[in-house]
Amino acid sequence: MEYPESYELVFQEPAAADDVVVVRRTQRAGPGGCPVYEDDTGIVRAEISERGDVRMLASGGHQALSSPAAARARR
C-alpha cells in the first residue's frame, strides 16, 4: 500500500474559521499499524489509514485531542 507523503487535517470550531494543519509521514507506525503523520512542531500527531481514517495520537501529557472534520491527501 502506498501512503501519501502528507495530509491536510481540517479542524472546525464553532464561530471560527477552519484551522488547517499540514502533517507529513514519519517512519513510525501507530497502534493500528498505519503510518504516523506529524506537523513541523511535532505536537499534532495522527495515525492515518489507507482509507483516510484518522486516529489522533498524544505527543505529550495533558493533551486534549480533537478529531479533524476532514483529512485531505496532498499529492
PDB file of N, CA, C and O in Angstrom:
ATOM      1  N   MET A   1       0.848  -1.187   0.000  1.00  0.00           N
ATOM      2  CA  MET A   1       0.000   0.000   0.000  1.00  0.00           C
ATOM      3  C   MET A   1       0.884   1.238   0.000  1.00  0.00           C
ATOM      4  O   MET A   1       1.806   1.346   0.785  1.00  0.00           O
ATOM      5  N   GLU A   2       0.585   2.165  -0.881  1.00  0.00           N
ATOM      6  CA  GLU A   2       1.336   3.417  -0.947  1.00  0.00           C
ATOM      7  C   GLU A   2       0.533   4.509  -0.244  1.00  0.00           C
ATOM      8  O   GLU A   2      -0.628   4.747  -0.577  1.00  0.00           O
ATOM      9  N   TYR A   3       1.147   5.142   0.728  1.00  0.00           N
ATOM     10  CA  TYR A   3       0.501   6.190   1.502  1.00  0.00           C
ATOM     11  C   TYR A   3       0.979   7.552   1.012  1.00  0.00           C
ATOM     12  O   TYR A   3       2.139   7.701   0.627  1.00  0.00           O
ATOM     13  N   PRO A   4       0.112   8.564   1.052  1.00  0.00           N
ATOM     14  CA  PRO A   4       0.537   9.914   0.685  1.00  0.00           C
ATOM     15  C   PRO A   4       1.645  10.421   1.613  1.00  0.00           C
ATOM     16  O   PRO A   4       1.738   9.997   2.763  1.00  0.00           O
ATOM     17  N   GLU A   5       2.453  11.309   1.116  1.00  0.00           N
ATOM     18  CA  GLU A   5       3.533  11.904   1.918  1.00  0.00           C
ATOM     19  C   GLU A   5       2.991  12.878   2.959  1.00  0.00           C
ATOM     20  O   GLU A   5       3.602  13.068   4.003  1.00  0.00           O
ATOM     21  N   SER A   6       1.850  13.512   2.644  1.00  0.00           N
ATOM     22  CA  SER A   6       1.312  14.485   3.596  1.00  0.00           C
ATOM     23  C   SER A   6      -0.207  14.588   3.464  1.00  0.00           C
ATOM     24  O   SER A   6      -0.790  14.176   2.456  1.00  0.00           O
ATOM     25  N   TYR A   7      -0.803  15.127   4.512  1.00  0.00           N
ATOM     26  CA  TYR A   7      -2.249  15.363   4.587  1.00  0.00           C
ATOM     27  C   TYR A   7      -2.493  16.758   5.146  1.00  0.00           C
ATOM     28  O   TYR A   7      -1.653  17.291   5.886  1.00  0.00           O
ATOM     29  N   GLU A   8      -3.639  17.305   4.807  1.00  0.00           N
ATOM     30  CA  GLU A   8      -4.155  18.490   5.482  1.00  0.00           C
ATOM     31  C   GLU A   8      -5.249  18.009   6.425  1.00  0.00           C
ATOM     32  O   GLU A   8      -6.208  17.372   5.980  1.00  0.00           O
ATOM     33  N   LEU A   9      -5.093  18.278   7.707  1.00  0.00           N
ATOM     34  CA  LEU A   9      -6.134  17.969   8.680  1.00  0.00           C
ATOM     35  C   LEU A   9      -6.925  19.240   8.922  1.00  0.00           C
ATOM     36  O   LEU A   9      -6.354  20.283   9.239  1.00  0.00           O
ATOM     37  N   VAL A  10      -8.233  19.166   8.748  1.00  0.00           N
ATOM     38  CA  VAL A  10      -9.105  20.335   8.884  1.00  0.00           C
ATOM     39  C   VAL A  10      -9.885  20.207  10.186  1.00  0.00           C
ATOM     40  O   VAL A  10     -10.657  19.272  10.370  1.00  0.00           O
ATOM     41  N   PHE A  11      -9.660  21.164  11.089  1.00  0.00           N
ATOM     42  CA  PHE A  11     -10.366  21.208  12.369  1.00  0.00           C
ATOM     43  C   PHE A  11     -11.361  22.356  12.324  1.00  0.00           C
ATOM     44  O   PHE A  11     -11.025  23.454  11.881  1.00  0.00           O
ATOM     45  N   GLN A  12     -12.577  22.081  12.772  1.00  0.00           N
ATOM     46  CA  GLN A  12     -13.623  23.107  12.769  1.00  0.00           C
ATOM     47  C   GLN A  12     -14.003  23.450  14.196  1.00  0.00           C
ATOM     48  O   GLN A  12     -14.202  22.563  15.025  1.00  0.00           O
ATOM     49  N   GLU A  13     -14.107  24.745  14.446  1.00  0.00           N
ATOM     50  CA  GLU A  13     -14.538  25.262  15.742  1.00  0.00           C
ATOM     51  C   GLU A  13     -15.766  26.138  15.505  1.00  0.00           C
ATOM     52  O   GLU A  13     -15.808  26.885  14.523  1.00  0.00           O
ATOM     53  N   PRO A  14     -16.747  26.087  16.387  1.00  0.00           N
ATOM     54  CA  PRO A  14     -17.915  26.951  16.226  1.00  0.00           C
ATOM     55  C   PRO A  14     -17.502  28.430  16.237  1.00  0.00           C
ATOM     56  O   PRO A  14     -16.648  28.829  17.019  1.00  0.00           O
ATOM     57  N   ALA A  15     -18.103  29.191  15.352  1.00  0.00           N
ATOM     58  CA  ALA A  15     -17.897  30.644  15.274  1.00  0.00           C
ATOM     59  C   ALA A  15     -16.449  31.028  15.002  1.00  0.00           C
ATOM     60  O   ALA A  15     -15.982  32.087  15.404  1.00  0.00           O
ATOM     61  N   ALA A  16     -15.697  30.164  14.315  1.00  0.00           N
ATOM     62  CA  ALA A  16     -14.307  30.486  13.959  1.00  0.00           C
ATOM     63  C   ALA A  16     -14.004  29.886  12.592  1.00  0.00           C
ATOM     64  O   ALA A  16     -14.674  28.959  12.140  1.00  0.00           O
ATOM     65  N   ALA A  17     -12.986  30.423  11.958  1.00  0.00           N
ATOM     66  CA  ALA A  17     -12.559  29.882  10.668  1.00  0.00           C
ATOM     67  C   ALA A  17     -11.927  28.503  10.873  1.00  0.00           C
ATOM     68  O   ALA A  17     -11.408  28.204  11.948  1.00  0.00           O
ATOM     69  N   ASP A  18     -12.005  27.672   9.835  1.00  0.00           N
ATOM     70  CA  ASP A  18     -11.377  26.353   9.914  1.00  0.00           C
ATOM     71  C   ASP A  18      -9.879  26.497  10.165  1.00  0.00           C
ATOM     72  O   ASP A  18      -9.235  27.420   9.669  1.00  0.00           O
ATOM     73  N   ASP A  19      -9.338  25.575  10.930  1.00  0.00           N
ATOM     74  CA  ASP A  19      -7.907  25.521  11.201  1.00  0.00           C
ATOM     75  C   ASP A  19      -7.352  24.342  10.418  1.00  0.00           C
ATOM     76  O   ASP A  19      -7.798  23.210  10.595  1.00  0.00           O
ATOM     77  N   VAL A  20      -6.421  24.602   9.500  1.00  0.00           N
ATOM     78  CA  VAL A  20      -5.841  23.559   8.659  1.00  0.00           C
ATOM     79  C   VAL A  20      -4.401  23.336   9.089  1.00  0.00           C
ATOM     80  O   VAL A  20      -3.609  24.275   9.145  1.00  0.00           O
ATOM     81  N   VAL A  21      -4.079  22.072   9.400  1.00  0.00           N
ATOM     82  CA  VAL A  21      -2.725  21.710   9.825  1.00  0.00           C
ATOM     83  C   VAL A  21      -2.176  20.693   8.834  1.00  0.00           C
ATOM     84  O   VAL A  21      -2.818  19.670   8.564  1.00  0.00           O
ATOM     85  N   VAL A  22      -0.995  20.969   8.286  1.00  0.00           N
ATOM     86  CA  VAL A  22      -0.346  20.037   7.366  1.00  0.00           C
ATOM     87  C   VAL A  22       0.517  19.081   8.182  1.00  0.00           C
ATOM     88  O   VAL A  22       1.332  19.515   9.000  1.00  0.00           O
ATOM     89  N   VAL A  23       0.306  17.779   7.974  1.00  0.00           N
ATOM     90  CA  VAL A  23       1.106  16.755   8.644  1.00  0.00           C
ATOM     91  C   VAL A  23       1.820  15.932   7.578  1.00  0.00           C
ATOM     92  O   VAL A  23       1.289  15.708   6.490  1.00  0.00           O
ATOM     93  N   ARG A  24       3.041  15.512   7.900  1.00  0.00           N
ATOM     94  CA  ARG A  24       3.859  14.729   6.969  1.00  0.00           C
ATOM     95  C   ARG A  24       4.140  13.350   7.548  1.00  0.00           C
ATOM     96  O   ARG A  24       4.276  13.199   8.753  1.00  0.00           O
ATOM     97  N   ARG A  25       4.270  12.377   6.658  1.00  0.00           N
ATOM     98  CA  ARG A  25       4.502  10.996   7.074  1.00  0.00           C
ATOM     99  C   ARG A  25       5.864  10.857   7.749  1.00  0.00           C
ATOM    100  O   ARG A  25       6.851  11.425   7.303  1.00  0.00           O
ATOM    101  N   THR A  26       5.892  10.092   8.829  1.00  0.00           N
ATOM    102  CA  THR A  26       7.129   9.786   9.531  1.00  0.00           C
ATOM    103  C   THR A  26       7.495   8.330   9.235  1.00  0.00           C
ATOM    104  O   THR A  26       6.776   7.638   8.515  1.00  0.00           O
ATOM    105  N   GLN A  27       8.564   7.866   9.819  1.00  0.00           N
ATOM    106  CA  GLN A  27       8.987   6.475   9.656  1.00  0.00           C
ATOM    107  C   GLN A  27       8.312   5.549  10.668  1.00  0.00           C
ATOM    108  O   GLN A  27       8.527   4.346  10.641  1.00  0.00           O
ATOM    109  N   ARG A  28       7.497   6.122  11.559  1.00  0.00           N
ATOM    110  CA  ARG A  28       6.851   5.336  12.613  1.00  0.00           C
ATOM    111  C   ARG A  28       5.481   4.825  12.167  1.00  0.00           C
ATOM    112  O   ARG A  28       4.844   5.409  11.298  1.00  0.00           O
ATOM    113  N   ALA A  29       5.057   3.744  12.824  1.00  0.00           N
ATOM    114  CA  ALA A  29       3.707   3.211  12.634  1.00  0.00           C
ATOM    115  C   ALA A  29       2.956   3.373  13.948  1.00  0.00           C
ATOM    116  O   ALA A  29       3.547   3.312  15.031  1.00  0.00           O
ATOM    117  N   GLY A  30       1.651   3.591  13.857  1.00  0.00           N
ATOM    118  CA  GLY A  30       0.819   3.759  15.038  1.00  0.00           C
ATOM    119  C   GLY A  30       0.331   2.425  15.573  1.00  0.00           C
ATOM    120  O   GLY A  30       0.690   1.357  15.063  1.00  0.00           O
ATOM    121  N   PRO A  31      -0.526   2.469  16.598  1.00  0.00           N
ATOM    122  CA  PRO A  31      -1.040   1.250  17.213  1.00  0.00           C
ATOM    123  C   PRO A  31      -1.808   0.348  16.242  1.00  0.00           C
ATOM    124  O   PRO A  31      -1.852  -0.858  16.425  1.00  0.00           O
ATOM    125  N   GLY A  32      -2.380   0.927  15.200  1.00  0.00           N
ATOM    126  CA  GLY A  32      -3.126   0.150  14.210  1.00  0.00           C
ATOM    127  C   GLY A  32      -2.264  -0.355  13.061  1.00  0.00           C
ATOM    128  O   GLY A  32      -2.755  -0.987  12.139  1.00  0.00           O
ATOM    129  N   GLY A  33      -0.963  -0.031  13.093  1.00  0.00           N
ATOM    130  CA  GLY A  33      -0.049  -0.480  12.052  1.00  0.00           C
ATOM    131  C   GLY A  33       0.067   0.447  10.858  1.00  0.00           C
ATOM    132  O   GLY A  33       0.823   0.174   9.928  1.00  0.00           O
ATOM    133  N   CYS A  34      -0.670   1.546  10.860  1.00  0.00           N
ATOM    134  CA  CYS A  34      -0.627   2.515   9.754  1.00  0.00           C
ATOM    135  C   CYS A  34       0.400   3.601  10.065  1.00  0.00           C
ATOM    136  O   CYS A  34       0.793   3.788  11.209  1.00  0.00           O
ATOM    137  N   PRO A  35       0.832   4.351   9.043  1.00  0.00           N
ATOM    138  CA  PRO A  35       1.844   5.383   9.256  1.00  0.00           C
ATOM    139  C   PRO A  35       1.385   6.481  10.211  1.00  0.00           C
ATOM    140  O   PRO A  35       0.203   6.829  10.264  1.00  0.00           O
ATOM    141  N   VAL A  36       2.343   7.023  10.937  1.00  0.00           N
ATOM    142  CA  VAL A  36       2.113   8.174  11.800  1.00  0.00           C
ATOM    143  C   VAL A  36       2.554   9.415  11.033  1.00  0.00           C
ATOM    144  O   VAL A  36       3.626   9.435  10.427  1.00  0.00           O
ATOM    145  N   TYR A  37       1.712  10.430  11.064  1.00  0.00           N
ATOM    146  CA  TYR A  37       1.984  11.719  10.427  1.00  0.00           C
ATOM    147  C   TYR A  37       2.082  12.762  11.537  1.00  0.00           C
ATOM    148  O   TYR A  37       1.396  12.655  12.548  1.00  0.00           O
ATOM    149  N   GLU A  38       2.947  13.784  11.345  1.00  0.00           N
ATOM    150  CA  GLU A  38       3.009  14.858  12.330  1.00  0.00           C
ATOM    151  C   GLU A  38       3.325  16.184  11.651  1.00  0.00           C
ATOM    152  O   GLU A  38       3.875  16.210  10.544  1.00  0.00           O
ATOM    153  N   ASP A  39       2.969  17.273  12.341  1.00  0.00           N
ATOM    154  CA  ASP A  39       3.248  18.598  11.806  1.00  0.00           C
ATOM    155  C   ASP A  39       4.706  18.954  12.092  1.00  0.00           C
ATOM    156  O   ASP A  39       5.438  18.195  12.722  1.00  0.00           O
ATOM    157  N   ASP A  40       5.132  20.133  11.612  1.00  0.00           N
ATOM    158  CA  ASP A  40       6.530  20.554  11.772  1.00  0.00           C
ATOM    159  C   ASP A  40       6.946  20.719  13.221  1.00  0.00           C
ATOM    160  O   ASP A  40       8.120  20.581  13.548  1.00  0.00           O
ATOM    161  N   THR A  41       5.991  20.996  14.110  1.00  0.00           N
ATOM    162  CA  THR A  41       6.326  21.180  15.525  1.00  0.00           C
ATOM    163  C   THR A  41       6.416  19.861  16.274  1.00  0.00           C
ATOM    164  O   THR A  41       6.985  19.794  17.357  1.00  0.00           O
ATOM    165  N   GLY A  42       5.819  18.801  15.720  1.00  0.00           N
ATOM    166  CA  GLY A  42       5.773  17.511  16.399  1.00  0.00           C
ATOM    167  C   GLY A  42       4.652  17.414  17.415  1.00  0.00           C
ATOM    168  O   GLY A  42       4.490  16.393  18.071  1.00  0.00           O
ATOM    169  N   ILE A  43       3.859  18.468  17.534  1.00  0.00           N
ATOM    170  CA  ILE A  43       2.770  18.488  18.514  1.00  0.00           C
ATOM    171  C   ILE A  43       1.529  17.783  17.975  1.00  0.00           C
ATOM    172  O   ILE A  43       0.900  16.996  18.669  1.00  0.00           O
ATOM    173  N   VAL A  44       1.165  18.065  16.722  1.00  0.00           N
ATOM    174  CA  VAL A  44      -0.003  17.427  16.112  1.00  0.00           C
ATOM    175  C   VAL A  44       0.476  16.130  15.474  1.00  0.00           C
ATOM    176  O   VAL A  44       1.318  16.132  14.569  1.00  0.00           O
ATOM    177  N   ARG A  45      -0.055  15.024  15.975  1.00  0.00           N
ATOM    178  CA  ARG A  45       0.386  13.696  15.533  1.00  0.00           C
ATOM    179  C   ARG A  45      -0.843  12.830  15.306  1.00  0.00           C
ATOM    180  O   ARG A  45      -1.746  12.809  16.134  1.00  0.00           O
ATOM    181  N   ALA A  46      -0.864  12.104  14.177  1.00  0.00           N
ATOM    182  CA  ALA A  46      -2.025  11.275  13.842  1.00  0.00           C
ATOM    183  C   ALA A  46      -1.599  10.037  13.075  1.00  0.00           C
ATOM    184  O   ALA A  46      -0.663  10.076  12.281  1.00  0.00           O
ATOM    185  N   GLU A  47      -2.314   8.953  13.328  1.00  0.00           N
ATOM    186  CA  GLU A  47      -2.166   7.737  12.523  1.00  0.00           C
ATOM    187  C   GLU A  47      -3.274   7.794  11.482  1.00  0.00           C
ATOM    188  O   GLU A  47      -4.442   8.001  11.825  1.00  0.00           O
ATOM    189  N   ILE A  48      -2.924   7.632  10.204  1.00  0.00           N
ATOM    190  CA  ILE A  48      -3.908   7.738   9.126  1.00  0.00           C
ATOM    191  C   ILE A  48      -3.877   6.462   8.296  1.00  0.00           C
ATOM    192  O   ILE A  48      -2.821   6.060   7.794  1.00  0.00           O
ATOM    193  N   SER A  49      -5.048   5.829   8.165  1.00  0.00           N
ATOM    194  CA  SER A  49      -5.156   4.559   7.440  1.00  0.00           C
ATOM    195  C   SER A  49      -5.207   4.809   5.938  1.00  0.00           C
ATOM    196  O   SER A  49      -5.353   5.942   5.477  1.00  0.00           O
ATOM    197  N   GLU A  50      -5.137   3.710   5.180  1.00  0.00           N
ATOM    198  CA  GLU A  50      -5.201   3.800   3.720  1.00  0.00           C
ATOM    199  C   GLU A  50      -6.556   4.319   3.254  1.00  0.00           C
ATOM    200  O   GLU A  50      -6.691   4.821   2.149  1.00  0.00           O
ATOM    201  N   ARG A  51      -7.597   4.226   4.100  1.00  0.00           N
ATOM    202  CA  ARG A  51      -8.931   4.760   3.772  1.00  0.00           C
ATOM    203  C   ARG A  51      -9.109   6.211   4.205  1.00  0.00           C
ATOM    204  O   ARG A  51     -10.171   6.785   4.041  1.00  0.00           O
ATOM    205  N   GLY A  52      -8.074   6.778   4.834  1.00  0.00           N
ATOM    206  CA  GLY A  52      -8.159   8.159   5.305  1.00  0.00           C
ATOM    207  C   GLY A  52      -8.753   8.305   6.686  1.00  0.00           C
ATOM    208  O   GLY A  52      -9.078   9.412   7.104  1.00  0.00           O
ATOM    209  N   ASP A  53      -8.918   7.184   7.407  1.00  0.00           N
ATOM    210  CA  ASP A  53      -9.395   7.247   8.789  1.00  0.00           C
ATOM    211  C   ASP A  53      -8.277   7.797   9.663  1.00  0.00           C
ATOM    212  O   ASP A  53      -7.127   7.366   9.557  1.00  0.00           O
ATOM    213  N   VAL A  54      -8.624   8.745  10.528  1.00  0.00           N
ATOM    214  CA  VAL A  54      -7.630   9.436  11.347  1.00  0.00           C
ATOM    215  C   VAL A  54      -7.795   9.068  12.817  1.00  0.00           C
ATOM    216  O   VAL A  54      -8.896   9.126  13.359  1.00  0.00           O
ATOM    217  N   ARG A  55      -6.695   8.694  13.449  1.00  0.00           N
ATOM    218  CA  ARG A  55      -6.655   8.466  14.898  1.00  0.00           C
ATOM    219  C   ARG A  55      -5.610   9.440  15.439  1.00  0.00           C
ATOM    220  O   ARG A  55      -4.417   9.301  15.167  1.00  0.00           O
ATOM    221  N   MET A  56      -6.067  10.421  16.195  1.00  0.00           N
ATOM    222  CA  MET A  56      -5.143  11.396  16.775  1.00  0.00           C
ATOM    223  C   MET A  56      -4.340  10.720  17.886  1.00  0.00           C
ATOM    224  O   MET A  56      -4.863   9.908  18.645  1.00  0.00           O
ATOM    225  N   LEU A  57      -3.051  11.069  17.971  1.00  0.00           N
ATOM    226  CA  LEU A  57      -2.145  10.492  18.956  1.00  0.00           C
ATOM    227  C   LEU A  57      -1.574  11.600  19.836  1.00  0.00           C
ATOM    228  O   LEU A  57      -1.161  12.648  19.325  1.00  0.00           O
ATOM    229  N   ALA A  58      -1.528  11.363  21.117  1.00  0.00           N
ATOM    230  CA  ALA A  58      -0.964  12.356  22.039  1.00  0.00           C
ATOM    231  C   ALA A  58       0.546  12.449  21.840  1.00  0.00           C
ATOM    232  O   ALA A  58       1.225  11.441  21.672  1.00  0.00           O
ATOM    233  N   SER A  59       1.060  13.663  21.848  1.00  0.00           N
ATOM    234  CA  SER A  59       2.500  13.872  21.737  1.00  0.00           C
ATOM    235  C   SER A  59       3.090  14.302  23.075  1.00  0.00           C
ATOM    236  O   SER A  59       4.296  14.459  23.197  1.00  0.00           O
ATOM    237  N   GLY A  60       2.234  14.517  24.064  1.00  0.00           N
ATOM    238  CA  GLY A  60       2.680  14.918  25.390  1.00  0.00           C
ATOM    239  C   GLY A  60       1.550  14.755  26.387  1.00  0.00           C
ATOM    240  O   GLY A  60       0.420  14.444  26.024  1.00  0.00           O
ATOM    241  N   GLY A  61       1.874  14.976  27.639  1.00  0.00           N
ATOM    242  CA  GLY A  61       0.874  14.837  28.685  1.00  0.00           C
ATOM    243  C   GLY A  61      -0.142  15.966  28.683  1.00  0.00           C
ATOM    244  O   GLY A  61       0.122  17.053  28.167  1.00  0.00           O
ATOM    245  N   HIS A  62      -1.305  15.700  29.204  1.00  0.00           N
ATOM    246  CA  HIS A  62      -2.377  16.686  29.390  1.00  0.00           C
ATOM    247  C   HIS A  62      -2.882  17.273  28.083  1.00  0.00           C
ATOM    248  O   HIS A  62      -3.372  18.396  28.056  1.00  0.00           O
ATOM    249  N   GLN A  63      -2.795  16.523  27.007  1.00  0.00           N
ATOM    250  CA  GLN A  63      -3.284  16.992  25.720  1.00  0.00           C
ATOM    251  C   GLN A  63      -4.754  16.623  25.574  1.00  0.00           C
ATOM    252  O   GLN A  63      -5.152  15.505  25.879  1.00  0.00           O
ATOM    253  N   ALA A  64      -5.561  17.568  25.111  1.00  0.00           N
ATOM    254  CA  ALA A  64      -6.975  17.308  24.805  1.00  0.00           C
ATOM    255  C   ALA A  64      -7.068  17.114  23.292  1.00  0.00           C
ATOM    256  O   ALA A  64      -6.956  18.068  22.529  1.00  0.00           O
ATOM    257  N   LEU A  65      -7.233  15.871  22.857  1.00  0.00           N
ATOM    258  CA  LEU A  65      -7.217  15.566  21.430  1.00  0.00           C
ATOM    259  C   LEU A  65      -8.582  15.808  20.799  1.00  0.00           C
ATOM    260  O   LEU A  65      -9.601  15.410  21.344  1.00  0.00           O
ATOM    261  N   SER A  66      -8.570  16.460  19.642  1.00  0.00           N
ATOM    262  CA  SER A  66      -9.774  16.684  18.851  1.00  0.00           C
ATOM    263  C   SER A  66      -9.613  15.955  17.538  1.00  0.00           C
ATOM    264  O   SER A  66      -8.530  15.932  16.961  1.00  0.00           O
ATOM    265  N   SER A  67     -10.690  15.375  17.056  1.00  0.00           N
ATOM    266  CA  SER A  67     -10.645  14.718  15.752  1.00  0.00           C
ATOM    267  C   SER A  67     -10.905  15.749  14.664  1.00  0.00           C
ATOM    268  O   SER A  67     -11.770  16.611  14.810  1.00  0.00           O
ATOM    269  N   PRO A  68     -10.172  15.661  13.557  1.00  0.00           N
ATOM    270  CA  PRO A  68     -10.408  16.606  12.470  1.00  0.00           C
ATOM    271  C   PRO A  68     -11.730  16.313  11.773  1.00  0.00           C
ATOM    272  O   PRO A  68     -12.200  15.173  11.755  1.00  0.00           O
ATOM    273  N   ALA A  69     -12.324  17.346  11.193  1.00  0.00           N
ATOM    274  CA  ALA A  69     -13.556  17.201  10.423  1.00  0.00           C
ATOM    275  C   ALA A  69     -13.260  16.537   9.085  1.00  0.00           C
ATOM    276  O   ALA A  69     -14.112  15.866   8.516  1.00  0.00           O
ATOM    277  N   ALA A  70     -12.028  16.702   8.591  1.00  0.00           N
ATOM    278  CA  ALA A  70     -11.634  16.128   7.295  1.00  0.00           C
ATOM    279  C   ALA A  70     -10.129  15.932   7.256  1.00  0.00           C
ATOM    280  O   ALA A  70      -9.383  16.632   7.939  1.00  0.00           O
ATOM    281  N   ALA A  71      -9.715  14.968   6.438  1.00  0.00           N
ATOM    282  CA  ALA A  71      -8.301  14.743   6.156  1.00  0.00           C
ATOM    283  C   ALA A  71      -8.175  14.685   4.640  1.00  0.00           C
ATOM    284  O   ALA A  71      -8.771  13.834   3.983  1.00  0.00           O
ATOM    285  N   ARG A  72      -7.405  15.607   4.076  1.00  0.00           N
ATOM    286  CA  ARG A  72      -7.231  15.676   2.622  1.00  0.00           C
ATOM    287  C   ARG A  72      -5.806  15.294   2.280  1.00  0.00           C
ATOM    288  O   ARG A  72      -4.847  15.927   2.744  1.00  0.00           O
ATOM    289  N   ALA A  73      -5.672  14.248   1.452  1.00  0.00           N
ATOM    290  CA  ALA A  73      -4.339  13.839   0.998  1.00  0.00           C
ATOM    291  C   ALA A  73      -3.753  14.909   0.096  1.00  0.00           C
ATOM    292  O   ALA A  73      -4.463  15.497  -0.718  1.00  0.00           O
ATOM    293  N   ARG A  74      -2.476  15.153   0.275  1.00  0.00           N
ATOM    294  CA  ARG A  74      -1.736  16.092  -0.588  1.00  0.00           C
ATOM    295  C   ARG A  74      -0.798  15.261  -1.441  1.00  0.00           C
ATOM    296  O   ARG A  74       0.017  14.533  -0.918  1.00  0.00           O
ATOM    297  N   ARG A  75      -0.913  15.350  -2.716  1.00  0.00           N
ATOM    298  CA  ARG A  75      -0.091  14.542  -3.635  1.00  0.00           C
ATOM    299  C   ARG A  75       1.019  15.352  -4.207  1.00  0.00           C
ATOM    300  O   ARG A  75       1.025  16.492  -4.353  1.00  0.00           O
TER     301      ARG A  75
END
